[in-house]
mmCIF file of C-alpha atoms in Angstrom:
data_model
loop_
_atom_site.group_PDB
_atom_site.id
_atom_site.type_symbol
_atom_site.label_atom_id
_atom_site.label_comp_id
_atom_site.label_asym_id
_atom_site.label_seq_id
_atom_site.Cartn_x
_atom_site.Cartn_y
_atom_site.Cartn_z
ATOM 1 C CA MET A 914 22.289 -3.942 -19.618
ATOM 2 C CA LEU A 915 20.927 -0.586 -20.812
ATOM 3 C CA ILE A 916 23.337 2.069 -22.081
ATOM 4 C CA GLU A 917 22.698 5.637 -23.228
ATOM 5 C CA VAL A 918 23.411 6.648 -26.830
ATOM 6 C CA THR A 919 23.513 10.058 -28.480
ATOM 7 C CA CYS A 920 21.115 10.985 -31.264
ATOM 8 C CA PRO A 921 23.144 12.152 -34.317
ATOM 9 C CA LYS A 922 20.424 14.635 -35.298
ATOM 10 C CA CYS A 923 19.626 16.579 -32.106
ATOM 11 C CA GLN A 924 22.540 15.351 -29.919
ATOM 12 C CA THR A 925 20.128 14.216 -27.205
ATOM 13 C CA LYS A 926 21.554 11.501 -24.958
ATOM 14 C CA LYS A 927 19.162 11.274 -22.023
ATOM 15 C CA ASP A 928 16.437 8.614 -22.305
ATOM 16 C CA ASN A 929 17.913 7.210 -25.552
ATOM 17 C CA THR A 930 18.847 3.716 -24.371
ATOM 18 C CA VAL A 931 19.712 0.392 -25.996
ATOM 19 C CA GLU A 932 20.012 -3.042 -24.384
ATOM 20 C CA ILE A 933 23.379 -4.702 -24.919
ATOM 21 C CA PHE A 934 24.937 -8.072 -24.141
ATOM 22 C CA GLY A 935 28.700 -8.352 -23.690
ATOM 23 C CA ASP A 936 31.051 -5.686 -22.337
ATOM 24 C CA LYS A 937 33.888 -5.723 -24.898
ATOM 25 C CA ASN A 938 32.018 -5.995 -28.216
ATOM 26 C CA PRO A 939 28.380 -5.302 -27.289
ATOM 27 C CA LEU A 940 25.706 -7.273 -29.118
ATOM 28 C CA GLY A 941 22.065 -6.249 -29.353
ATOM 29 C CA ASN A 942 19.530 -4.281 -31.348
ATOM 30 C CA PRO A 943 21.340 -1.109 -32.489
ATOM 31 C CA VAL A 944 18.169 0.608 -33.758
ATOM 32 C CA VAL A 945 17.036 3.431 -31.440
ATOM 33 C CA THR A 946 14.223 5.988 -31.713
ATOM 34 C CA CYS A 947 15.178 9.377 -30.270
ATOM 35 C CA SER A 948 12.849 10.385 -27.443
ATOM 36 C CA LYS A 949 13.151 14.085 -28.355
ATOM 37 C CA CYS A 950 13.074 14.460 -32.137
ATOM 38 C CA GLY A 951 11.803 11.005 -33.138
ATOM 39 C CA ASN A 952 14.841 10.265 -35.338
ATOM 40 C CA VAL A 953 15.427 6.544 -35.903
ATOM 41 C CA PHE A 954 19.129 5.619 -36.067
ATOM 42 C CA ALA A 955 21.606 2.827 -35.380
ATOM 43 C CA ALA A 956 23.717 3.210 -32.226
ATOM 44 C CA ASP A 957 27.481 3.267 -32.700
ATOM 45 C CA GLY A 958 29.438 0.418 -31.136
ATOM 46 C CA VAL A 959 26.456 -1.970 -30.922
ATOM 47 C CA ARG A 960 26.388 -4.735 -33.507
ATOM 48 C CA GLU A 961 23.841 -7.271 -34.606
ATOM 49 C CA ALA A 962 24.837 -10.778 -33.559
ATOM 50 C CA VAL A 963 24.670 -11.975 -37.169
ATOM 51 C CA ASN A 964 27.580 -9.586 -37.867
ATOM 52 C CA GLY A 965 29.901 -11.579 -35.606
ATOM 53 C CA GLY A 966 30.965 -11.503 -31.977
ATOM 54 C CA VAL A 967 28.919 -14.472 -30.715
ATOM 55 C CA MET A 968 31.903 -16.835 -30.352
ATOM 56 C CA GLU A 969 33.834 -14.356 -28.220
ATOM 57 C CA TYR A 970 30.668 -13.624 -26.236
ATOM 58 C CA ASP A 971 30.101 -17.318 -25.485
ATOM 59 C CA ARG A 972 33.765 -17.831 -24.576
ATOM 60 C CA ILE A 973 33.716 -15.037 -21.976
ATOM 61 C CA ARG A 974 30.319 -16.220 -20.745
ATOM 62 C CA ARG A 975 31.635 -19.750 -20.129
ATOM 63 C CA LYS A 976 34.770 -18.388 -18.471
ATOM 64 C CA THR A 977 32.754 -16.120 -16.161
ATOM 65 C CA GLY A 978 30.353 -18.952 -15.283
ATOM 66 C CA LEU A 979 33.234 -21.300 -14.472
ATOM 67 C CA THR A 980 34.823 -18.629 -12.276
ATOM 68 C CA ILE A 981 31.559 -18.143 -10.372
ATOM 69 C CA TRP A 982 31.188 -21.872 -9.739
ATOM 70 C CA GLY A 983 34.828 -22.313 -8.695
ATOM 71 C CA VAL A 984 35.010 -19.304 -6.370
ATOM 72 C CA GLY A 985 31.558 -19.997 -4.917
ATOM 73 C CA PHE A 986 32.420 -23.653 -4.291
ATOM 74 C CA THR A 987 35.647 -22.665 -2.505
ATOM 75 C CA LEU A 988 33.980 -20.007 -0.349
ATOM 76 C CA VAL A 989 31.180 -22.342 0.733
ATOM 77 C CA PHE A 990 33.686 -25.001 1.724
ATOM 78 C CA MET A 991 35.840 -22.500 3.655
ATOM 79 C CA PHE A 992 32.757 -21.331 5.552
ATOM 80 C CA LEU A 993 31.746 -24.897 6.415
ATOM 81 C CA MET A 994 35.284 -25.650 7.558
ATOM 82 C CA VAL A 995 35.178 -22.686 9.970
ATOM 83 C CA VAL A 996 31.839 -23.851 11.356
ATOM 84 C CA TYR A 997 33.198 -27.388 11.721
ATOM 85 C CA ILE A 998 36.259 -26.257 13.684
ATOM 86 C CA VAL A 999 34.283 -23.961 15.988
ATOM 87 C CA VAL A 1000 31.495 -26.465 16.706
ATOM 88 C CA ARG A 1001 33.671 -29.521 17.215
ATOM 89 C CA PHE A 1002 36.709 -28.076 18.959
ATOM 90 C CA HIS A 1003 35.287 -24.849 20.469
ATOM 91 C CA SER A 1004 38.425 -23.034 19.459
ATOM 92 C CA CYS A 1005 39.483 -20.155 17.250
ATOM 93 C CA ASP A 1006 42.982 -20.739 15.909
ATOM 94 C CA PHE A 1007 44.970 -19.498 12.950
ATOM 95 C CA ARG A 1008 43.040 -21.700 10.507
ATOM 96 C CA ILE A 1009 39.866 -19.687 11.085
ATOM 97 C CA LEU A 1010 41.754 -16.423 10.537
ATOM 98 C CA VAL A 1011 43.208 -17.810 7.300
ATOM 99 C CA ALA A 1012 39.751 -18.918 6.162
ATOM 100 C CA ILE A 1013 38.255 -15.504 6.928
ATOM 101 C CA ALA A 1014 41.128 -13.810 5.082
ATOM 102 C CA ILE A 1015 40.202 -15.903 2.024
ATOM 103 C CA VAL A 1016 36.414 -15.622 2.322
ATOM 104 C CA VAL A 1017 36.173 -11.809 2.569
ATOM 105 C CA PRO A 1018 38.091 -10.814 -0.612
ATOM 106 C CA GLY A 1019 36.794 -13.948 -2.343
ATOM 107 C CA GLY A 1020 33.224 -12.899 -1.569
ATOM 108 C CA ALA A 1021 33.857 -9.434 -3.036
ATOM 109 C CA TYR A 1022 35.361 -10.978 -6.180
ATOM 110 C CA LEU A 1023 32.420 -13.370 -6.485
ATOM 111 C CA ALA A 1024 29.945 -10.486 -6.170
ATOM 112 C CA GLY A 1025 31.732 -8.668 -9.010
ATOM 113 C CA CYS A 1026 31.596 -11.769 -11.222
ATOM 114 C CA LEU A 1027 27.890 -12.252 -10.502
ATOM 115 C CA ARG A 1028 27.164 -8.607 -11.316
ATOM 116 C CA ARG A 1029 29.099 -8.839 -14.586
ATOM 117 C CA TYR A 1030 27.351 -12.076 -15.523
ATOM 118 C CA ARG A 1031 23.888 -10.674 -14.737
ATOM 119 C CA ASN A 1032 24.457 -7.363 -16.560
ATOM 120 C CA TYR A 1033 26.343 -8.491 -19.658
ATOM 121 C CA TYR A 1034 26.050 -12.266 -20.105
ATOM 122 C CA ALA A 1035 22.524 -13.151 -18.990
ATOM 123 C CA LEU A 1036 21.435 -14.817 -22.261
ATOM 124 C CA PRO A 1037 23.218 -17.609 -24.167
ATOM 125 C CA GLY A 1038 24.708 -16.624 -27.508
ATOM 126 C CA LYS A 1039 22.361 -18.820 -29.564
ATOM 127 C CA MET A 1040 19.327 -16.931 -28.216
ATOM 128 C CA ILE A 1041 20.877 -13.546 -29.049
ATOM 129 C CA LEU A 1042 21.784 -14.853 -32.507
ATOM 130 C CA ALA A 1043 18.221 -16.125 -33.110
ATOM 131 C CA GLU A 1044 16.691 -12.779 -32.101
ATOM 132 C CA SER A 1045 19.148 -10.930 -34.331
ATOM 133 C CA GLY A 1046 18.264 -13.202 -37.268
ATOM 134 C CA ARG A 1047 14.557 -12.453 -36.835
ATOM 135 C CA ARG A 1048 15.244 -8.702 -36.817
ATOM 136 C CA MET A 1049 17.440 -8.943 -39.904
ATOM 137 C CA HIS A 1050 14.555 -10.439 -41.896
ATOM 138 C CA ASN A 1051 12.583 -7.213 -41.348
ATOM 139 C CA VAL A 1052 12.934 -4.879 -44.337
ATOM 140 C CA ALA A 1053 12.265 -1.752 -42.233
ATOM 141 C CA HIS A 1054 15.050 -2.756 -39.839
ATOM 142 C CA LEU A 1055 17.443 -3.353 -42.741
ATOM 143 C CA LYS A 1056 16.620 0.070 -44.204
ATOM 144 C CA ILE A 1057 17.605 1.787 -40.964
ATOM 145 C CA LEU A 1058 20.890 -0.132 -40.767
ATOM 146 C CA ASP A 1059 21.634 0.644 -44.410
ATOM 147 C CA LYS A 1060 20.877 4.327 -43.893
ATOM 148 C CA SER A 1061 23.220 4.441 -40.889
ATOM 149 C CA GLY A 1062 26.052 2.800 -42.822
ATOM 150 C CA VAL A 1063 26.052 -0.454 -40.825
ATOM 151 C CA PHE A 1064 27.528 -3.519 -42.518
ATOM 152 C CA ILE A 1065 24.799 -5.905 -43.719
ATOM 153 C CA PRO A 1066 25.781 -9.441 -44.837
ATOM 154 C CA GLU A 1067 24.884 -10.203 -48.442
ATOM 155 C CA TYR A 1068 22.247 -12.764 -47.463
ATOM 156 C CA TYR A 1069 20.271 -10.080 -45.629
ATOM 157 C CA ARG A 1070 21.242 -7.479 -48.242
ATOM 158 C CA ASP A 1071 19.462 -9.680 -50.792
ATOM 159 C CA ILE A 1072 16.252 -9.329 -48.770
ATOM 160 C CA LEU A 1073 16.538 -5.554 -49.114
ATOM 161 C CA ASN A 1074 17.421 -5.874 -52.812
ATOM 162 C CA ARG A 1075 14.459 -8.132 -53.527
ATOM 163 C CA TRP A 1076 12.154 -5.602 -51.895
ATOM 164 C CA SER A 1077 13.714 -2.825 -53.987
ATOM 165 C CA SER A 1078 13.344 -4.942 -57.119
ATOM 166 C CA PHE A 1079 9.705 -5.610 -56.297
ATOM 167 C CA LEU A 1080 9.010 -1.861 -55.937
ATOM 168 C CA PHE A 1081 10.898 -1.239 -59.166
ATOM 169 C CA ARG A 1082 8.783 -3.770 -61.066
ATOM 170 C CA GLN A 1083 5.650 -2.188 -59.606
ATOM 171 C CA GLY A 1084 6.737 1.171 -61.025
ATOM 172 C CA GLN A 1085 7.553 2.665 -57.624
ATOM 173 C CA ARG A 1086 10.847 4.375 -56.943
ATOM 174 C CA PRO A 1087 12.319 3.160 -53.640
ATOM 175 C CA GLU A 1088 13.263 5.707 -51.038
ATOM 176 C CA LYS A 1089 16.723 6.960 -51.849
ATOM 177 C CA ALA A 1090 17.671 7.439 -48.179
ATOM 178 C CA GLY A 1091 18.172 4.062 -46.564
ATOM 179 C CA ASP A 1092 17.402 1.961 -49.665
ATOM 180 C CA ARG A 1093 18.713 1.320 -53.169
ATOM 181 C CA ASP A 1094 17.604 3.648 -55.939
ATOM 182 C CA SER A 1095 15.936 2.304 -59.107
ATOM 183 C CA ALA A 1096 19.158 1.746 -61.053
ATOM 184 C CA GLU A 1097 20.722 -0.159 -58.169
ATOM 185 C CA ALA A 1098 17.542 -2.202 -57.739
ATOM 186 C CA GLU A 1099 17.626 -3.138 -61.424
ATOM 187 C CA SER A 1100 21.290 -4.141 -61.251
ATOM 188 C CA ALA A 1101 20.610 -6.127 -58.070
ATOM 189 C CA GLU A 1102 17.904 -8.038 -59.948
ATOM 190 C CA LYS A 1103 20.392 -8.854 -62.710
ATOM 191 C CA GLU A 1104 23.021 -9.947 -60.171
ATOM 192 C CA SER A 1105 20.524 -12.319 -58.574
ATOM 193 C CA GLN A 1106 20.518 -14.305 -61.832
ATOM 194 C CA ASN A 1107 24.311 -14.794 -61.581
ATOM 195 C CA PRO A 1108 25.125 -14.738 -57.868
ATOM 196 C CA LYS A 1109 28.725 -14.407 -56.729
ATOM 197 C CA VAL A 1110 30.265 -17.082 -54.561
ATOM 198 C CA ILE A 1111 33.370 -15.310 -53.256
ATOM 199 C CA ASP A 1112 34.192 -11.951 -51.675
ATOM 200 C CA ARG A 1113 36.240 -10.433 -48.856
ATOM 201 C CA CYS A 1114 35.073 -11.168 -45.332
ATOM 202 C CA HIS A 1115 34.099 -8.122 -43.274
ATOM 203 C CA GLU A 1116 35.817 -7.730 -39.889
ATOM 204 C CA GLY A 1117 36.312 -11.470 -39.558
ATOM 205 C CA VAL A 1118 32.774 -12.534 -40.567
ATOM 206 C CA CYS A 1119 31.412 -14.072 -43.769
ATOM 207 C CA TRP A 1120 30.406 -11.500 -46.371
ATOM 208 C CA TYR A 1121 27.268 -13.490 -47.235
ATOM 209 C CA CYS A 1122 25.746 -14.891 -44.027
ATOM 210 C CA GLY A 1123 27.700 -13.159 -41.234
ATOM 211 C CA ASN A 1124 29.130 -16.391 -39.788
ATOM 212 C CA GLU A 1125 32.439 -15.864 -37.967
ATOM 213 C CA ILE A 1126 35.445 -16.838 -40.085
ATOM 214 C CA ASN A 1127 38.273 -15.226 -38.126
ATOM 215 C CA PRO A 1128 36.632 -13.631 -35.063
ATOM 216 C CA ASP A 1129 39.962 -12.660 -33.447
ATOM 217 C CA ARG A 1130 41.037 -10.852 -36.634
ATOM 218 C CA GLU A 1131 44.616 -11.813 -35.856
ATOM 219 C CA MET A 1132 47.240 -12.200 -38.580
ATOM 220 C CA HIS A 1133 47.846 -15.895 -39.210
ATOM 221 C CA ILE A 1134 49.533 -18.223 -41.691
ATOM 222 C CA GLY A 1135 47.193 -20.257 -43.836
ATOM 223 C CA PRO A 1136 44.806 -20.187 -46.812
ATOM 224 C CA ALA A 1137 43.678 -16.674 -47.676
ATOM 225 C CA ILE A 1138 40.461 -18.005 -49.244
ATOM 226 C CA ARG A 1139 38.338 -20.088 -46.888
ATOM 227 C CA GLU A 1140 34.938 -21.730 -47.202
ATOM 228 C CA CYS A 1141 32.254 -20.633 -44.759
ATOM 229 C CA PRO A 1142 30.983 -23.735 -42.904
ATOM 230 C CA GLN A 1143 27.477 -22.260 -42.690
ATOM 231 C CA CYS A 1144 26.637 -20.992 -46.179
ATOM 232 C CA HIS A 1145 29.565 -22.618 -48.100
ATOM 233 C CA LYS A 1146 30.466 -19.339 -49.779
ATOM 234 C CA TYR A 1147 34.152 -18.454 -50.083
ATOM 235 C CA ASN A 1148 35.773 -15.625 -48.135
ATOM 236 C CA TYR A 1149 39.019 -13.785 -48.694
ATOM 237 C CA ASP A 1150 40.617 -13.222 -45.283
ATOM 238 C CA GLU A 1151 42.921 -10.208 -45.487
ATOM 239 C CA ASN A 1152 44.578 -11.234 -42.208
ATOM 240 C CA ALA A 1153 45.768 -14.545 -43.671
ATOM 241 C CA VAL A 1154 49.368 -14.805 -44.894
ATOM 242 C CA GLU A 1155 50.187 -16.997 -47.892
ATOM 243 C CA LEU A 1156 53.919 -17.534 -47.456
ATOM 244 C CA ALA A 1157 54.575 -18.467 -51.117
ATOM 245 C CA TYR A 1158 52.425 -15.681 -52.623
ATOM 246 C CA ARG A 1159 54.293 -13.090 -54.690
ATOM 247 C CA THR A 1160 53.209 -10.065 -52.610
ATOM 248 C CA THR A 1161 54.108 -11.569 -49.233
ATOM 249 C CA GLY A 1162 57.693 -10.319 -49.270
ATOM 250 C CA ASN A 1163 60.334 -12.279 -47.391
ATOM 251 C CA PRO A 1164 58.502 -15.482 -46.312
ATOM 252 C CA LYS A 1165 60.922 -16.243 -43.488
ATOM 253 C CA GLU A 1166 60.602 -12.778 -41.942
ATOM 254 C CA LYS A 1167 56.811 -12.890 -42.289
ATOM 255 C CA TYR A 1168 56.761 -16.315 -40.623
ATOM 256 C CA GLU A 1169 58.851 -15.079 -37.685
ATOM 257 C CA GLN A 1170 56.659 -11.991 -37.316
ATOM 258 C CA VAL A 1171 53.380 -13.939 -37.265
ATOM 259 C CA MET A 1172 54.723 -16.651 -34.961
ATOM 260 C CA THR A 1173 56.000 -14.033 -32.493
ATOM 261 C CA VAL A 1174 52.521 -12.504 -32.267
ATOM 262 C CA PHE A 1175 50.971 -15.967 -31.946
ATOM 263 C CA LYS A 1176 53.346 -17.056 -29.168
ATOM 264 C CA ASN A 1177 52.681 -13.856 -27.214
ATOM 265 C CA ARG A 1178 48.949 -14.565 -27.489
ATOM 266 C CA VAL A 1179 49.227 -18.223 -26.458
ATOM 267 C CA ARG A 1180 51.929 -17.958 -23.780
ATOM 268 C CA PRO A 1181 49.629 -16.702 -20.954
ATOM 269 C CA VAL A 1182 47.250 -19.642 -21.528
ATOM 270 C CA ASP A 1183 50.097 -22.172 -21.630
ATOM 271 C CA ASP A 1184 51.641 -20.694 -18.470
ATOM 272 C CA THR A 1185 48.267 -20.965 -16.737
ATOM 273 C CA VAL A 1186 47.986 -24.616 -17.766
ATOM 274 C CA MET A 1187 51.456 -25.375 -16.394
ATOM 275 C CA GLY A 1188 50.706 -23.562 -13.113
ATOM 276 C CA LEU A 1189 47.363 -25.302 -12.658
ATOM 277 C CA ALA A 1190 48.920 -28.684 -13.456
ATOM 278 C CA PHE A 1191 51.610 -28.144 -10.812
ATOM 279 C CA ILE A 1192 49.035 -27.068 -8.185
ATOM 280 C CA THR A 1193 46.752 -30.007 -9.029
ATOM 281 C CA VAL A 1194 49.599 -32.526 -8.698
ATOM 282 C CA LEU A 1195 50.668 -30.928 -5.419
ATOM 283 C CA ASP A 1196 47.085 -31.023 -4.171
ATOM 284 C CA ALA A 1197 46.754 -34.720 -5.062
ATOM 285 C CA ALA A 1198 50.069 -35.504 -3.352
ATOM 286 C CA MET A 1199 49.019 -33.697 -0.158
ATOM 287 C CA LEU A 1200 45.662 -35.469 -0.251
ATOM 288 C CA ILE A 1201 47.369 -38.879 -0.463
ATOM 289 C CA LEU A 1202 49.667 -37.876 2.389
ATOM 290 C CA PHE A 1203 46.767 -36.863 4.651
ATOM 291 C CA VAL A 1204 44.787 -40.005 3.810
ATOM 292 C CA TRP A 1205 47.574 -42.497 4.477
ATOM 293 C CA ALA A 1206 49.518 -40.705 7.218
ATOM 294 C CA ASP A 1207 48.174 -40.582 10.758
ATOM 295 C CA ILE A 1208 48.815 -36.968 11.741
ATOM 296 C CA GLY A 1209 45.782 -36.294 13.888
ATOM 297 C CA PHE A 1210 43.699 -33.136 13.732
ATOM 298 C CA PHE A 1211 45.771 -31.580 10.960
ATOM 299 C CA ALA A 1212 44.615 -34.327 8.618
ATOM 300 C CA ASP A 1213 41.054 -34.028 9.949
ATOM 301 C CA ALA A 1214 40.613 -30.379 8.927
ATOM 302 C CA ILE A 1215 43.111 -29.572 6.210
ATOM 303 C CA GLY A 1216 42.896 -32.970 4.548
ATOM 304 C CA TRP A 1217 39.257 -32.349 3.721
ATOM 305 C CA PHE A 1218 40.215 -28.979 2.269
ATOM 306 C CA PHE A 1219 42.664 -30.588 -0.183
ATOM 307 C CA ALA A 1220 40.108 -33.285 -0.995
ATOM 308 C CA VAL A 1221 37.355 -30.833 -1.907
ATOM 309 C CA MET A 1222 39.670 -28.411 -3.738
ATOM 310 C CA THR A 1223 40.649 -31.209 -6.130
ATOM 311 C CA VAL A 1224 37.297 -30.923 -7.940
ATOM 312 C CA PRO A 1225 37.465 -27.223 -9.014
ATOM 313 C CA LEU A 1226 41.191 -27.532 -9.738
ATOM 314 C CA ILE A 1227 40.694 -30.437 -12.146
ATOM 315 C CA ALA A 1228 37.677 -28.732 -13.777
ATOM 316 C CA THR A 1229 39.646 -25.508 -14.331
ATOM 317 C CA LEU A 1230 42.672 -27.411 -15.620
ATOM 318 C CA VAL A 1231 40.549 -29.302 -18.175
ATOM 319 C CA TYR A 1232 38.939 -26.046 -19.352
ATOM 320 C CA LYS A 1233 42.334 -24.367 -19.812
ATOM 321 C CA ILE A 1234 43.791 -27.384 -21.631
ATOM 322 C CA ARG A 1235 40.861 -27.283 -24.080
ATOM 323 C CA GLU A 1236 41.375 -23.545 -24.602
ATOM 324 C CA SER A 1237 45.096 -24.084 -25.225
ATOM 325 C CA ASN A 1238 44.436 -26.903 -27.720
ATOM 326 C CA GLU A 1239 41.928 -24.733 -29.618
ATOM 327 C CA MET A 1240 44.515 -21.976 -29.951
ATOM 328 C CA HIS A 1241 47.303 -24.371 -30.961
ATOM 329 C CA ALA A 1242 45.038 -25.951 -33.589
ATOM 330 C CA GLU A 1243 45.756 -22.861 -35.700
ATOM 331 C CA TYR A 1244 49.466 -23.784 -35.733
ATOM 332 C CA PRO A 1245 50.104 -27.426 -34.738
ATOM 333 C CA ARG A 1246 53.134 -27.680 -32.493
ATOM 334 C CA PHE A 1247 55.166 -29.648 -35.069
ATOM 335 C CA ASN A 1248 54.458 -27.343 -38.032
ATOM 336 C CA THR A 1249 57.767 -25.823 -39.090
ATOM 337 C CA PHE A 1250 58.446 -23.070 -41.617
ATOM 338 C CA SER A 1251 59.249 -25.628 -44.329
ATOM 339 C CA LYS A 1252 55.942 -27.497 -43.817
ATOM 340 C CA LEU A 1253 53.875 -24.277 -43.863
ATOM 341 C CA MET A 1254 55.768 -23.089 -46.951
ATOM 342 C CA GLU A 1255 55.131 -26.412 -48.699
ATOM 343 C CA ALA A 1256 51.410 -26.242 -47.871
ATOM 344 C CA SER A 1257 51.242 -22.690 -49.270
ATOM 345 C CA GLU A 1258 52.974 -23.760 -52.486
ATOM 346 C CA ASN A 1259 50.500 -26.627 -52.883
ATOM 347 C CA ARG A 1260 47.556 -24.222 -52.558
ATOM 348 C CA LEU A 1261 49.110 -21.785 -55.054
ATOM 349 C CA SER A 1262 49.539 -24.582 -57.591
ATOM 350 C CA ASN A 1263 45.776 -24.270 -58.153
ATOM 351 C CA PRO A 1264 45.321 -21.616 -60.911
ATOM 352 C CA GLU A 1265 41.711 -20.908 -59.884
ATOM 353 C CA TYR A 1266 42.835 -20.185 -56.327
ATOM 354 C CA VAL A 1267 45.580 -17.834 -57.591
ATOM 355 C CA ARG A 1268 43.150 -16.018 -59.896
ATOM 356 C CA HIS A 1269 40.719 -15.270 -57.066
ATOM 357 C CA LEU A 1270 43.605 -14.275 -54.821
ATOM 358 C CA ASP A 1271 44.927 -11.836 -57.438
ATOM 359 C CA GLU A 1272 41.493 -10.267 -57.981
ATOM 360 C CA LEU A 1273 40.693 -9.823 -54.298
ATOM 361 C CA SER A 1274 44.171 -8.559 -53.429
ATOM 362 C CA VAL A 1275 43.884 -5.862 -56.112
ATOM 363 C CA LYS A 1276 40.426 -4.963 -54.800
ATOM 364 C CA LYS A 1277 41.911 -4.617 -51.322
ATOM 365 C CA ASP A 1278 44.636 -2.264 -52.640
ATOM 366 C CA ASP A 1279 42.047 -0.182 -54.532
ATOM 367 C CA ASP A 1280 39.912 0.150 -51.395
ATOM 368 C CA MET A 1281 42.944 1.314 -49.424
ATOM 369 C CA LEU A 1282 43.751 3.949 -52.081
ATOM 370 C CA ASN A 1283 40.142 5.170 -52.174
ATOM 371 C CA SER A 1284 40.098 5.429 -48.398
ATOM 372 C CA LEU A 1285 43.342 7.414 -48.491
ATOM 373 C CA GLU A 1286 41.925 9.784 -51.125
ATOM 374 C CA GLU A 1287 38.815 10.379 -49.038
ATOM 375 C CA ARG A 1288 40.928 11.266 -46.016
ATOM 376 C CA LEU A 1289 43.124 13.605 -48.094
ATOM 377 C CA LYS A 1290 40.050 15.466 -49.389
ATOM 378 C CA GLN A 1291 39.227 16.479 -45.815
ATOM 379 C CA TYR A 1292 42.441 18.503 -45.652
ATOM 380 C CA LEU A 1293 42.268 20.079 -49.096
#
């Protein structure tokens, strides 16, 4: 879907468009050339797929696709049932009125889902991620993102640094706007000889390759330093809570706070699973009743309805059970406070782990103080 963006230089909005995928956290190519002044800039609110958001995009895409199939399947069957009743019995009774009452709003809902899917979720996430990766290997593209202050994972930052180092060795001073200056290029070349293996993740994605570490960015109990499964670099997750760490405060209160947030996030999914399970069992019971009981026309028409509805009900129930299990994997149902506390103490018994945790926690506090000073300067 195309959206309009405003040029930061001349404030022109008309004809400055960017194609996005996803309606909550849009993914796409953020680089736009202003149609009026020719300024090249990165659009706010649009992120490269390598900077995270693909997992959430794919989850909503699968959910929307399942909804389209389920609603469409139901509407087609309701329509065929109406045709069957009219053709065979030449009558128009309350069943047809009920079917029409379901088909009309269901058709409107299905049209909305199709429109959303076509506008926002037309491409699979792996294709968007591949296109984003190709763009992020372009030095000119990286310069524009860097100039606009967009986060660039270290892997792609190294591409920009190597280009700066190459210009530096050739005796050329890189452009100061949108690229590193000569001193930074020289230091980047020195850092490449002793690369770092750990840093803080940025908005839930790996600092080095952009792979999603904690895409929900929800506070959770667990290891604060985690290995990226893609690049095997280590990330400090500021949303992770180490219960036994010295700066955590009261571990019991922190545990209750995190678990309350987690339960509020999981409860709607669990309630949906319970509701779907009840409806599916009821549907199966009614189907058995209509198959084995001789109740005439009622079994002829409505029995088929319960038979066909079993398929989308079971498919939706399986999807929701998988979603619930994925969420509960973060906190297994039998993990108590004592078990989580024991696991945290075992991790903190590693001095190397504690050293990195101390360094990155101090860095986090320093960044917060610097941010506060910058905001105070605006009012002085």
